[in-house]
Amino acid sequence: MADPIGTRLPNESHVLLRLSGAREQLAILREALRTQRQVVAEAAACAVVDQAMKSVTAALHGFNLLLPQPLPAERVNWRNLRARFVAVQAESAVLDLLDEHLRPRAGWLWWLERKEHASAFAPLLRFDPDASSVAVWRDPLDPTLGTEAGTPEEYFSGILDRIDDLVREIGRLARRDVDTFRQAARRQPGRIA
């Protein structure tokens, strides 16, 4: 059977588990909005964001596991992986892809990471009783930036599709990056690859 997300990451089942969790929370969000249960809708929106971001971190951990002498799981993040590639003077297509999506105030993943952080301090959903509408705050800590386009279901469904694509791409690029890393590490004096 073909790999459902197109990766060859050693922890792909965990990545899929996080994505499935996010989709389950999206179903809960839909039902809560339909039944006008604001507290449940807010909790489900936070859970979608949390599980979505965890699926990206899980994919990065899978990438990390492919590298020689992988980082401990608690140290896996974009910055620490970038530092490993910089240390051996190697480029990483995976990390360049993340750079693109994490560009401050421009990348969709940056905005999602912002929502994850802000959800501890402010609601993600904007309930407008006058217009009988619900929207997702662009930045919950700065309401002057307005809301995301579309309904919460449309926004989060689109985000999960983007994360699914991102995870596929990480899996596709990972092996080549690992080869690049190993070759660069071999050129470093005193390095083991």
Short mmCIF file of N, CA, C and O in Angstrom, two decimals, residues 15-152:
data_model
loop_
_atom_site.label_atom_id
_atom_site.label_comp_id
_atom_site.label_asym_id
_atom_site.label_seq_id
_atom_site.Cartn_x
_atom_site.Cartn_y
_atom_site.Cartn_z
N VAL A 15 3.36 11.29 12.73
CA VAL A 15 2.96 12.48 11.98
C VAL A 15 1.49 12.33 11.56
O VAL A 15 0.68 13.26 11.72
N LEU A 16 1.14 11.15 11.05
CA LEU A 16 -0.24 10.89 10.64
C LEU A 16 -1.21 10.97 11.82
O LEU A 16 -2.34 11.45 11.68
N LEU A 17 -0.76 10.51 12.98
CA LEU A 17 -1.59 10.58 14.18
C LEU A 17 -1.91 12.03 14.54
O LEU A 17 -3.06 12.37 14.87
N ARG A 18 -0.92 12.90 14.47
CA ARG A 18 -1.14 14.32 14.77
C ARG A 18 -2.10 14.94 13.75
O ARG A 18 -3.00 15.70 14.13
N LEU A 19 -1.91 14.64 12.47
CA LEU A 19 -2.81 15.18 11.44
C LEU A 19 -4.23 14.67 11.63
O LEU A 19 -5.20 15.42 11.49
N SER A 20 -4.36 13.40 11.96
CA SER A 20 -5.69 12.83 12.22
C SER A 20 -6.33 13.50 13.43
O SER A 20 -7.54 13.79 13.43
N GLY A 21 -5.53 13.75 14.45
CA GLY A 21 -6.04 14.45 15.64
C GLY A 21 -6.56 15.83 15.29
O GLY A 21 -7.61 16.26 15.79
N ALA A 22 -5.83 16.53 14.45
CA ALA A 22 -6.27 17.87 14.04
C ALA A 22 -7.58 17.79 13.27
O ALA A 22 -8.49 18.62 13.48
N ARG A 23 -7.70 16.80 12.40
CA ARG A 23 -8.95 16.66 11.62
C ARG A 23 -10.13 16.28 12.53
O ARG A 23 -11.25 16.74 12.32
N GLU A 24 -9.87 15.46 13.55
CA GLU A 24 -10.92 15.12 14.52
C GLU A 24 -11.38 16.37 15.27
O GLU A 24 -12.58 16.56 15.51
N GLN A 25 -10.44 17.20 15.66
CA GLN A 25 -10.79 18.43 16.35
C GLN A 25 -11.56 19.38 15.45
O GLN A 25 -12.45 20.11 15.91
N LEU A 26 -11.24 19.37 14.15
CA LEU A 26 -11.98 20.19 13.20
C LEU A 26 -13.44 19.73 13.12
O LEU A 26 -14.36 20.55 13.06
N ALA A 27 -13.67 18.43 13.17
CA ALA A 27 -15.04 17.90 13.17
C ALA A 27 -15.79 18.36 14.43
O ALA A 27 -16.97 18.72 14.37
N ILE A 28 -15.09 18.36 15.57
CA ILE A 28 -15.70 18.84 16.82
C ILE A 28 -16.02 20.33 16.70
O ILE A 28 -17.09 20.79 17.13
N LEU A 29 -15.10 21.09 16.10
CA LEU A 29 -15.33 22.53 15.90
C LEU A 29 -16.57 22.75 15.03
O LEU A 29 -17.42 23.60 15.37
N ARG A 30 -16.69 22.02 13.94
CA ARG A 30 -17.86 22.17 13.06
C ARG A 30 -19.16 21.95 13.84
O ARG A 30 -20.10 22.73 13.72
N GLU A 31 -19.20 20.87 14.61
CA GLU A 31 -20.41 20.54 15.36
C GLU A 31 -20.69 21.60 16.42
O GLU A 31 -21.84 22.01 16.63
N ALA A 32 -19.65 22.07 17.09
CA ALA A 32 -19.84 23.09 18.13
C ALA A 32 -20.35 24.40 17.53
O ALA A 32 -21.20 25.07 18.14
N LEU A 33 -19.87 24.75 16.35
CA LEU A 33 -20.38 25.96 15.70
C LEU A 33 -21.82 25.78 15.26
O LEU A 33 -22.64 26.69 15.39
N ARG A 34 -22.13 24.59 14.77
CA ARG A 34 -23.50 24.31 14.34
C ARG A 34 -24.48 24.40 15.51
O ARG A 34 -25.58 24.93 15.38
N THR A 35 -24.06 23.90 16.68
CA THR A 35 -24.92 23.90 17.86
C THR A 35 -24.71 25.13 18.74
O THR A 35 -25.25 25.20 19.84
N GLN A 36 -23.89 26.06 18.28
CA GLN A 36 -23.63 27.33 18.96
C GLN A 36 -23.08 27.14 20.37
O GLN A 36 -23.48 27.83 21.31
N ARG A 37 -22.13 26.24 20.51
CA ARG A 37 -21.46 26.00 21.78
C ARG A 37 -20.09 26.67 21.70
O ARG A 37 -19.11 26.06 21.29
N GLN A 38 -20.04 27.93 22.12
CA GLN A 38 -18.84 28.75 21.95
C GLN A 38 -17.62 28.21 22.69
O GLN A 38 -16.52 28.21 22.15
N VAL A 39 -17.80 27.74 23.90
CA VAL A 39 -16.66 27.25 24.69
C VAL A 39 -16.05 26.03 24.02
O VAL A 39 -14.82 25.92 23.90
N VAL A 40 -16.90 25.12 23.55
CA VAL A 40 -16.40 23.92 22.86
C VAL A 40 -15.73 24.30 21.54
O VAL A 40 -14.69 23.76 21.18
N ALA A 41 -16.33 25.25 20.82
CA ALA A 41 -15.75 25.70 19.55
C ALA A 41 -14.36 26.29 19.76
O ALA A 41 -13.42 25.98 19.02
N GLU A 42 -14.21 27.13 20.78
CA GLU A 42 -12.90 27.74 21.07
C GLU A 42 -11.89 26.67 21.45
O GLU A 42 -10.74 26.68 20.98
N ALA A 43 -12.29 25.73 22.30
CA ALA A 43 -11.38 24.66 22.71
C ALA A 43 -10.95 23.81 21.50
O ALA A 43 -9.77 23.45 21.36
N ALA A 44 -11.89 23.51 20.62
CA ALA A 44 -11.58 22.71 19.44
C ALA A 44 -10.66 23.49 18.49
O ALA A 44 -9.74 22.90 17.91
N ALA A 45 -10.89 24.79 18.34
CA ALA A 45 -10.02 25.60 17.48
C ALA A 45 -8.59 25.58 18.02
O ALA A 45 -7.63 25.41 17.25
N CYS A 46 -8.45 25.73 19.33
CA CYS A 46 -7.11 25.66 19.94
C CYS A 46 -6.47 24.30 19.71
O CYS A 46 -5.28 24.20 19.42
N ALA A 47 -7.27 23.25 19.81
CA ALA A 47 -6.75 21.90 19.62
C ALA A 47 -6.35 21.66 18.16
O ALA A 47 -5.33 20.98 17.91
N VAL A 48 -7.09 22.21 17.22
CA VAL A 48 -6.71 22.08 15.80
C VAL A 48 -5.33 22.70 15.59
O VAL A 48 -4.45 22.10 14.98
N VAL A 49 -5.15 23.91 16.09
CA VAL A 49 -3.88 24.61 15.93
C VAL A 49 -2.75 23.83 16.60
O VAL A 49 -1.68 23.64 16.03
N ASP A 50 -3.00 23.37 17.81
CA ASP A 50 -1.99 22.62 18.56
C ASP A 50 -1.57 21.35 17.81
O ASP A 50 -0.38 21.09 17.62
N GLN A 51 -2.54 20.57 17.37
CA GLN A 51 -2.24 19.32 16.68
C GLN A 51 -1.58 19.58 15.31
O GLN A 51 -0.69 18.85 14.90
N ALA A 52 -2.00 20.64 14.65
CA ALA A 52 -1.40 21.00 13.36
C ALA A 52 0.07 21.34 13.53
O ALA A 52 0.93 20.86 12.79
N MET A 53 0.37 22.16 14.54
CA MET A 53 1.78 22.53 14.78
C MET A 53 2.59 21.32 15.25
O MET A 53 3.76 21.17 14.88
N LYS A 54 1.97 20.44 16.02
CA LYS A 54 2.68 19.24 16.46
C LYS A 54 2.99 18.32 15.29
O LYS A 54 4.01 17.62 15.29
N SER A 55 2.13 18.30 14.28
CA SER A 55 2.42 17.46 13.11
C SER A 55 3.64 17.98 12.36
O SER A 55 4.45 17.19 11.86
N VAL A 56 3.82 19.29 12.31
CA VAL A 56 5.01 19.87 11.68
C VAL A 56 6.25 19.52 12.51
O VAL A 56 7.28 19.10 11.97
N THR A 57 6.14 19.66 13.83
CA THR A 57 7.27 19.31 14.70
C THR A 57 7.59 17.82 14.58
O THR A 57 8.77 17.44 14.55
N ALA A 58 6.57 16.98 14.49
CA ALA A 58 6.80 15.54 14.33
C ALA A 58 7.52 15.25 13.02
O ALA A 58 8.42 14.40 12.97
N ALA A 59 7.16 15.96 11.96
CA ALA A 59 7.85 15.77 10.67
C ALA A 59 9.31 16.21 10.78
O ALA A 59 10.21 15.54 10.25
N LEU A 60 9.55 17.31 11.48
CA LEU A 60 10.94 17.74 11.70
C LEU A 60 11.71 16.72 12.52
O LEU A 60 12.90 16.48 12.28
N HIS A 61 11.05 16.10 13.48
CA HIS A 61 11.70 15.06 14.27
C HIS A 61 12.06 13.86 13.39
O HIS A 61 13.15 13.29 13.53
N GLY A 62 11.17 13.49 12.49
CA GLY A 62 11.48 12.41 11.55
C GLY A 62 12.68 12.75 10.69
O GLY A 62 13.56 11.90 10.46
N PHE A 63 12.74 13.97 10.23
CA PHE A 63 13.89 14.45 9.46
C PHE A 63 15.15 14.37 10.32
O PHE A 63 16.19 13.87 9.89
N ASN A 64 15.06 14.82 11.55
CA ASN A 64 16.18 14.78 12.49
C ASN A 64 16.68 13.35 12.70
O ASN A 64 17.89 13.11 12.76
N LEU A 65 15.75 12.40 12.81
CA LEU A 65 16.14 11.00 13.05
C LEU A 65 16.96 10.42 11.90
O LEU A 65 17.72 9.47 12.11
N LEU A 66 16.83 10.99 10.72
CA LEU A 66 17.59 10.52 9.57
C LEU A 66 19.02 11.03 9.56
O LEU A 66 19.89 10.47 8.89
N LEU A 67 19.28 12.11 10.30
CA LEU A 67 20.62 12.71 10.34
C LEU A 67 21.55 11.90 11.23
O LEU A 67 21.11 11.25 12.18
N PRO A 68 22.86 11.95 10.95
CA PRO A 68 23.81 11.31 11.86
C PRO A 68 23.74 11.99 13.23
O PRO A 68 23.58 13.20 13.31
N GLN A 69 23.84 11.22 14.27
CA GLN A 69 23.79 11.72 15.64
C GLN A 69 22.63 12.71 15.83
O GLN A 69 22.85 13.90 16.10
N PRO A 70 21.39 12.21 15.70
CA PRO A 70 20.24 13.10 15.79
C PRO A 70 20.15 13.82 17.14
O PRO A 70 20.63 13.32 18.15
N LEU A 71 19.54 14.98 17.09
CA LEU A 71 19.29 15.74 18.32
C LEU A 71 18.30 14.98 19.20
O LEU A 71 17.43 14.28 18.68
N PRO A 72 18.39 15.16 20.52
CA PRO A 72 17.35 14.60 21.39
C PRO A 72 16.00 15.24 21.02
O PRO A 72 15.94 16.40 20.61
N ALA A 73 14.93 14.48 21.16
CA ALA A 73 13.61 14.95 20.74
C ALA A 73 13.25 16.31 21.31
O ALA A 73 12.69 17.16 20.61
N GLU A 74 13.61 16.56 22.57
CA GLU A 74 13.23 17.83 23.19
C GLU A 74 13.97 19.03 22.61
O GLU A 74 13.60 20.18 22.85
N ARG A 75 15.00 18.78 21.81
CA ARG A 75 15.75 19.89 21.20
C ARG A 75 15.40 20.09 19.73
O ARG A 75 15.95 20.97 19.06
N VAL A 76 14.47 19.30 19.22
CA VAL A 76 14.13 19.39 17.80
C VAL A 76 13.24 20.60 17.54
O VAL A 76 12.13 20.69 18.04
N ASN A 77 13.78 21.52 16.79
CA ASN A 77 13.02 22.64 16.26
C ASN A 77 13.77 23.16 15.04
O ASN A 77 14.90 22.76 14.76
N TRP A 78 13.13 24.06 14.34
CA TRP A 78 13.70 24.60 13.11
C TRP A 78 15.07 25.22 13.35
O TRP A 78 16.02 24.99 12.60
N ARG A 79 15.20 26.02 14.38
CA ARG A 79 16.46 26.73 14.65
C ARG A 79 17.62 25.77 14.94
O ARG A 79 18.73 25.95 14.44
N ASN A 80 17.37 24.77 15.78
CA ASN A 80 18.44 23.83 16.11
C ASN A 80 18.85 22.97 14.91
O ASN A 80 20.04 22.68 14.74
N LEU A 81 17.88 22.60 14.09
CA LEU A 81 18.24 21.85 12.87
C LEU A 81 19.02 22.75 11.90
O LEU A 81 19.99 22.30 11.28
N ARG A 82 18.61 24.00 11.80
CA ARG A 82 19.34 24.94 10.93
C ARG A 82 20.78 25.07 11.43
O ARG A 82 21.72 25.07 10.64
N ALA A 83 20.97 25.17 12.74
CA ALA A 83 22.32 25.29 13.31
C ALA A 83 23.18 24.07 12.96
O ALA A 83 24.38 24.22 12.69
N ARG A 84 22.58 22.90 12.93
CA ARG A 84 23.34 21.70 12.55
C ARG A 84 23.83 21.79 11.11
O ARG A 84 24.97 21.43 10.81
N PHE A 85 23.00 22.26 10.22
CA PHE A 85 23.39 22.38 8.81
C PHE A 85 24.43 23.49 8.64
O PHE A 85 25.38 23.34 7.87
N VAL A 86 24.26 24.59 9.35
CA VAL A 86 25.24 25.68 9.28
C VAL A 86 26.59 25.20 9.79
O VAL A 86 27.63 25.54 9.21
N ALA A 87 26.60 24.39 10.83
CA ALA A 87 27.85 23.91 11.43
C ALA A 87 28.70 23.11 10.45
O ALA A 87 29.93 23.13 10.53
N VAL A 88 28.04 22.42 9.50
CA VAL A 88 28.82 21.66 8.51
C VAL A 88 28.83 22.36 7.15
O VAL A 88 29.26 21.81 6.15
N GLN A 89 28.32 23.59 7.13
CA GLN A 89 28.29 24.42 5.92
C GLN A 89 27.52 23.73 4.79
O GLN A 89 27.98 23.64 3.65
N ALA A 90 26.31 23.25 5.13
CA ALA A 90 25.46 22.58 4.16
C ALA A 90 24.13 23.30 4.02
O ALA A 90 23.64 23.91 4.98
N GLU A 91 23.56 23.22 2.84
CA GLU A 91 22.24 23.77 2.58
C GLU A 91 21.19 22.70 2.90
O GLU A 91 21.48 21.51 2.83
N SER A 92 19.99 23.14 3.22
CA SER A 92 18.89 22.22 3.49
C SER A 92 17.63 22.70 2.78
O SER A 92 17.10 23.77 3.11
N ALA A 93 17.15 21.91 1.84
CA ALA A 93 15.92 22.26 1.13
C ALA A 93 14.72 22.22 2.08
O ALA A 93 13.81 23.03 1.98
N VAL A 94 14.73 21.26 3.03
CA VAL A 94 13.64 21.18 4.01
C VAL A 94 13.56 22.47 4.82
O VAL A 94 12.50 23.07 4.98
N LEU A 95 14.70 22.91 5.33
CA LEU A 95 14.71 24.11 6.18
C LEU A 95 14.46 25.38 5.37
O LEU A 95 13.84 26.33 5.87
N ASP A 96 14.91 25.40 4.11
CA ASP A 96 14.59 26.55 3.25
C ASP A 96 13.08 26.64 3.01
O ASP A 96 12.52 27.74 2.99
N LEU A 97 12.45 25.48 2.83
CA LEU A 97 11.00 25.44 2.65
C LEU A 97 10.29 26.00 3.89
O LEU A 97 9.38 26.82 3.78
N LEU A 98 10.75 25.59 5.06
CA LEU A 98 10.18 26.12 6.29
C LEU A 98 10.44 27.61 6.43
O LEU A 98 9.55 28.35 6.88
N ASP A 99 11.64 28.05 6.05
CA ASP A 99 11.94 29.49 6.08
C ASP A 99 10.89 30.28 5.32
O ASP A 99 10.42 31.33 5.77
N GLU A 100 10.55 29.76 4.14
CA GLU A 100 9.58 30.44 3.28
C GLU A 100 8.23 30.58 3.99
O GLU A 100 7.60 31.64 3.95
N HIS A 101 7.78 29.52 4.64
CA HIS A 101 6.47 29.53 5.29
C HIS A 101 6.48 30.18 6.67
O HIS A 101 5.41 30.49 7.21
N LEU A 102 7.66 30.37 7.24
CA LEU A 102 7.78 30.99 8.56
C LEU A 102 8.21 32.46 8.49
O LEU A 102 8.53 33.05 9.52
N ARG A 103 8.21 33.02 7.28
CA ARG A 103 8.58 34.43 7.15
C ARG A 103 7.66 35.31 8.00
O ARG A 103 6.43 35.24 7.86
N PRO A 104 8.23 36.12 8.89
CA PRO A 104 7.41 36.95 9.78
C PRO A 104 6.40 37.81 9.01
O PRO A 104 6.74 38.45 8.03
N ARG A 105 5.17 37.74 9.48
CA ARG A 105 4.04 38.51 8.95
C ARG A 105 3.71 38.23 7.49
O ARG A 105 2.93 38.94 6.88
N ALA A 106 4.31 37.18 6.91
CA ALA A 106 4.03 36.85 5.53
C ALA A 106 3.72 35.37 5.35
O ALA A 106 2.83 35.01 4.58
N GLY A 107 4.45 34.51 6.03
CA GLY A 107 4.27 33.07 5.85
C GLY A 107 3.06 32.53 6.61
O GLY A 107 2.80 32.91 7.75
N TRP A 108 2.33 31.65 5.96
CA TRP A 108 1.13 31.09 6.59
C TRP A 108 1.48 30.32 7.86
O TRP A 108 0.71 30.34 8.82
N LEU A 109 2.62 29.66 7.90
CA LEU A 109 3.00 28.89 9.09
C LEU A 109 3.40 29.84 10.24
O LEU A 109 3.16 29.53 11.40
N TRP A 110 3.95 31.00 9.89
CA TRP A 110 4.28 31.99 10.92
C TRP A 110 2.99 32.44 11.62
O TRP A 110 2.94 32.54 12.84
N TRP A 111 1.95 32.71 10.81
CA TRP A 111 0.68 33.14 11.40
C TRP A 111 0.07 32.04 12.25
O TRP A 111 -0.50 32.30 13.32
N LEU A 112 0.20 30.79 11.82
CA LEU A 112 -0.35 29.69 12.61
C LEU A 112 0.43 29.53 13.92
O LEU A 112 -0.17 29.32 14.98
N GLU A 113 1.74 29.66 13.85
CA GLU A 113 2.56 29.59 15.06
C GLU A 113 2.18 30.74 16.01
O GLU A 113 2.13 30.56 17.22
N ARG A 114 1.90 31.88 15.43
CA ARG A 114 1.47 33.04 16.23
C ARG A 114 0.16 32.74 16.95
O ARG A 114 -0.02 33.05 18.12
N LYS A 115 -0.77 32.10 16.24
CA LYS A 115 -2.05 31.73 16.84
C LYS A 115 -1.84 30.72 17.96
O LYS A 115 -2.49 30.80 19.01
N GLU A 116 -0.95 29.76 17.75
CA GLU A 116 -0.68 28.76 18.79
C GLU A 116 -0.18 29.45 20.06
O GLU A 116 -0.66 29.17 21.16
N HIS A 117 0.75 30.36 19.91
CA HIS A 117 1.28 31.09 21.06
C HIS A 117 0.20 31.95 21.71
O HIS A 117 0.02 31.94 22.93
N ALA A 118 -0.53 32.68 20.91
CA ALA A 118 -1.51 33.63 21.42
C ALA A 118 -2.71 32.96 22.07
O ALA A 118 -3.37 33.56 22.92
N SER A 119 -3.00 31.71 21.69
CA SER A 119 -4.19 31.05 22.20
C SER A 119 -4.18 30.89 23.72
O SER A 119 -5.24 30.70 24.33
N ALA A 120 -3.01 30.96 24.34
CA ALA A 120 -2.94 30.90 25.80
C ALA A 120 -3.40 32.21 26.44
O ALA A 120 -3.75 32.23 27.62
N PHE A 121 -3.44 33.28 25.67
CA PHE A 121 -3.71 34.60 26.22
C PHE A 121 -4.98 35.25 25.68
O PHE A 121 -5.50 36.18 26.30
N ALA A 122 -5.45 34.81 24.54
CA ALA A 122 -6.60 35.44 23.91
C ALA A 122 -7.36 34.41 23.07
O ALA A 122 -6.77 33.43 22.62
N PRO A 123 -8.65 34.62 22.86
CA PRO A 123 -9.43 33.67 22.06
C PRO A 123 -9.00 33.67 20.59
O PRO A 123 -8.63 34.71 20.05
N LEU A 124 -9.08 32.50 19.98
CA LEU A 124 -8.78 32.38 18.54
C LEU A 124 -9.99 32.78 17.70
O LEU A 124 -9.83 33.24 16.57
N LEU A 125 -11.18 32.56 18.24
CA LEU A 125 -12.40 32.80 17.47
C LEU A 125 -13.05 34.12 17.87
O LEU A 125 -13.09 34.47 19.04
N ARG A 126 -13.54 34.81 16.87
CA ARG A 126 -14.28 36.06 17.09
C ARG A 126 -15.75 35.78 16.83
O ARG A 126 -16.14 35.48 15.70
N PHE A 127 -16.53 35.83 17.88
CA PHE A 127 -17.98 35.62 17.78
C PHE A 127 -18.64 36.99 17.68
O PHE A 127 -18.47 37.83 18.56
N ASP A 128 -19.38 37.21 16.59
CA ASP A 128 -20.08 38.48 16.40
C ASP A 128 -21.58 38.20 16.47
O ASP A 128 -22.19 37.78 15.48
N PRO A 129 -22.19 38.42 17.65
CA PRO A 129 -23.62 38.11 17.80
C PRO A 129 -24.51 38.98 16.92
O PRO A 129 -25.56 38.54 16.48
N ASP A 130 -24.06 40.21 16.64
CA ASP A 130 -24.88 41.11 15.81
C ASP A 130 -25.00 40.58 14.38
O ASP A 130 -26.08 40.66 13.78
N ALA A 131 -23.92 40.05 13.85
CA ALA A 131 -23.93 39.53 12.47
C ALA A 131 -24.15 38.02 12.43
O ALA A 131 -24.19 37.43 11.36
N SER A 132 -24.29 37.42 13.61
CA SER A 132 -24.41 35.95 13.71
C SER A 132 -23.31 35.25 12.93
O SER A 132 -23.57 34.34 12.16
N SER A 133 -22.08 35.72 13.15
CA SER A 133 -20.96 35.12 12.43
C SER A 133 -19.82 34.79 13.38
O SER A 133 -19.74 35.33 14.49
N VAL A 134 -18.96 33.90 12.92
CA VAL A 134 -17.77 33.50 13.67
C VAL A 134 -16.61 33.55 12.69
O VAL A 134 -16.73 33.14 11.54
N ALA A 135 -15.48 34.06 13.16
CA ALA A 135 -14.28 34.14 12.33
C ALA A 135 -13.06 33.80 13.18
O ALA A 135 -13.14 33.77 14.41
N VAL A 136 -11.95 33.57 12.52
CA VAL A 136 -10.68 33.29 13.21
C VAL A 136 -9.87 34.58 13.20
O VAL A 136 -9.65 35.18 12.14
N TRP A 137 -9.43 35.00 14.39
CA TRP A 137 -8.58 36.19 14.47
C TRP A 137 -7.27 35.92 13.73
O TRP A 137 -6.68 34.86 13.87
N ARG A 138 -6.82 36.88 12.96
CA ARG A 138 -5.52 36.75 12.28
C ARG A 138 -4.41 36.66 13.32
O ARG A 138 -3.55 35.80 13.24
N ASP A 139 -4.44 37.57 14.29
CA ASP A 139 -3.51 37.54 15.42
C ASP A 139 -4.34 37.84 16.67
O ASP A 139 -4.71 38.99 16.89
N PRO A 140 -4.63 36.81 17.47
CA PRO A 140 -5.48 37.04 18.64
C PRO A 140 -4.97 38.11 19.60
O PRO A 140 -5.76 38.71 20.32
N LEU A 141 -3.68 38.37 19.60
CA LEU A 141 -3.13 39.39 20.50
C LEU A 141 -3.18 40.79 19.89
O LEU A 141 -2.88 41.77 20.56
N ASP A 142 -3.55 40.88 18.61
CA ASP A 142 -3.66 42.18 17.95
C ASP A 142 -4.91 42.20 17.07
O ASP A 142 -4.84 42.02 15.85
N PRO A 143 -6.08 42.39 17.69
CA PRO A 143 -7.33 42.37 16.93
C PRO A 143 -7.41 43.40 15.81
O PRO A 143 -8.23 43.26 14.91
N THR A 144 -6.56 44.42 15.85
CA THR A 144 -6.58 45.43 14.78
C THR A 144 -6.20 44.82 13.42
O THR A 144 -6.46 45.43 12.39
N LEU A 145 -5.58 43.64 13.43
CA LEU A 145 -5.20 42.99 12.17
C LEU A 145 -6.37 42.27 11.52
O LEU A 145 -6.25 41.74 10.41
N GLY A 146 -7.50 42.22 12.21
CA GLY A 146 -8.70 41.64 11.63
C GLY A 146 -8.75 40.12 11.73
O GLY A 146 -8.08 39.50 12.56
N THR A 147 -9.55 39.53 10.85
CA THR A 147 -9.77 38.09 10.88
C THR A 147 -9.32 37.45 9.58
O THR A 147 -9.14 38.13 8.56
N GLU A 148 -9.17 36.13 9.63
CA GLU A 148 -8.81 35.36 8.44
C GLU A 148 -10.01 35.30 7.50
O GLU A 148 -11.16 35.37 7.94
N ALA A 149 -9.73 35.12 6.23
CA ALA A 149 -10.80 35.00 5.24
C ALA A 149 -11.54 33.67 5.43
O ALA A 149 -10.95 32.67 5.81
N GLY A 150 -12.83 33.69 5.16
CA GLY A 150 -13.63 32.47 5.23
C GLY A 150 -14.09 32.13 6.64
O GLY A 150 -13.75 32.79 7.61
N THR A 151 -14.86 31.07 6.71
CA THR A 151 -15.35 30.59 8.00
C THR A 151 -14.22 29.87 8.74
O THR A 151 -13.22 29.50 8.12
N PRO A 152 -14.38 29.65 10.04
CA PRO A 152 -13.36 28.88 10.75
C PRO A 152 -13.14 27.50 10.13
O PRO A 152 -12.00 27.04 10.01
#
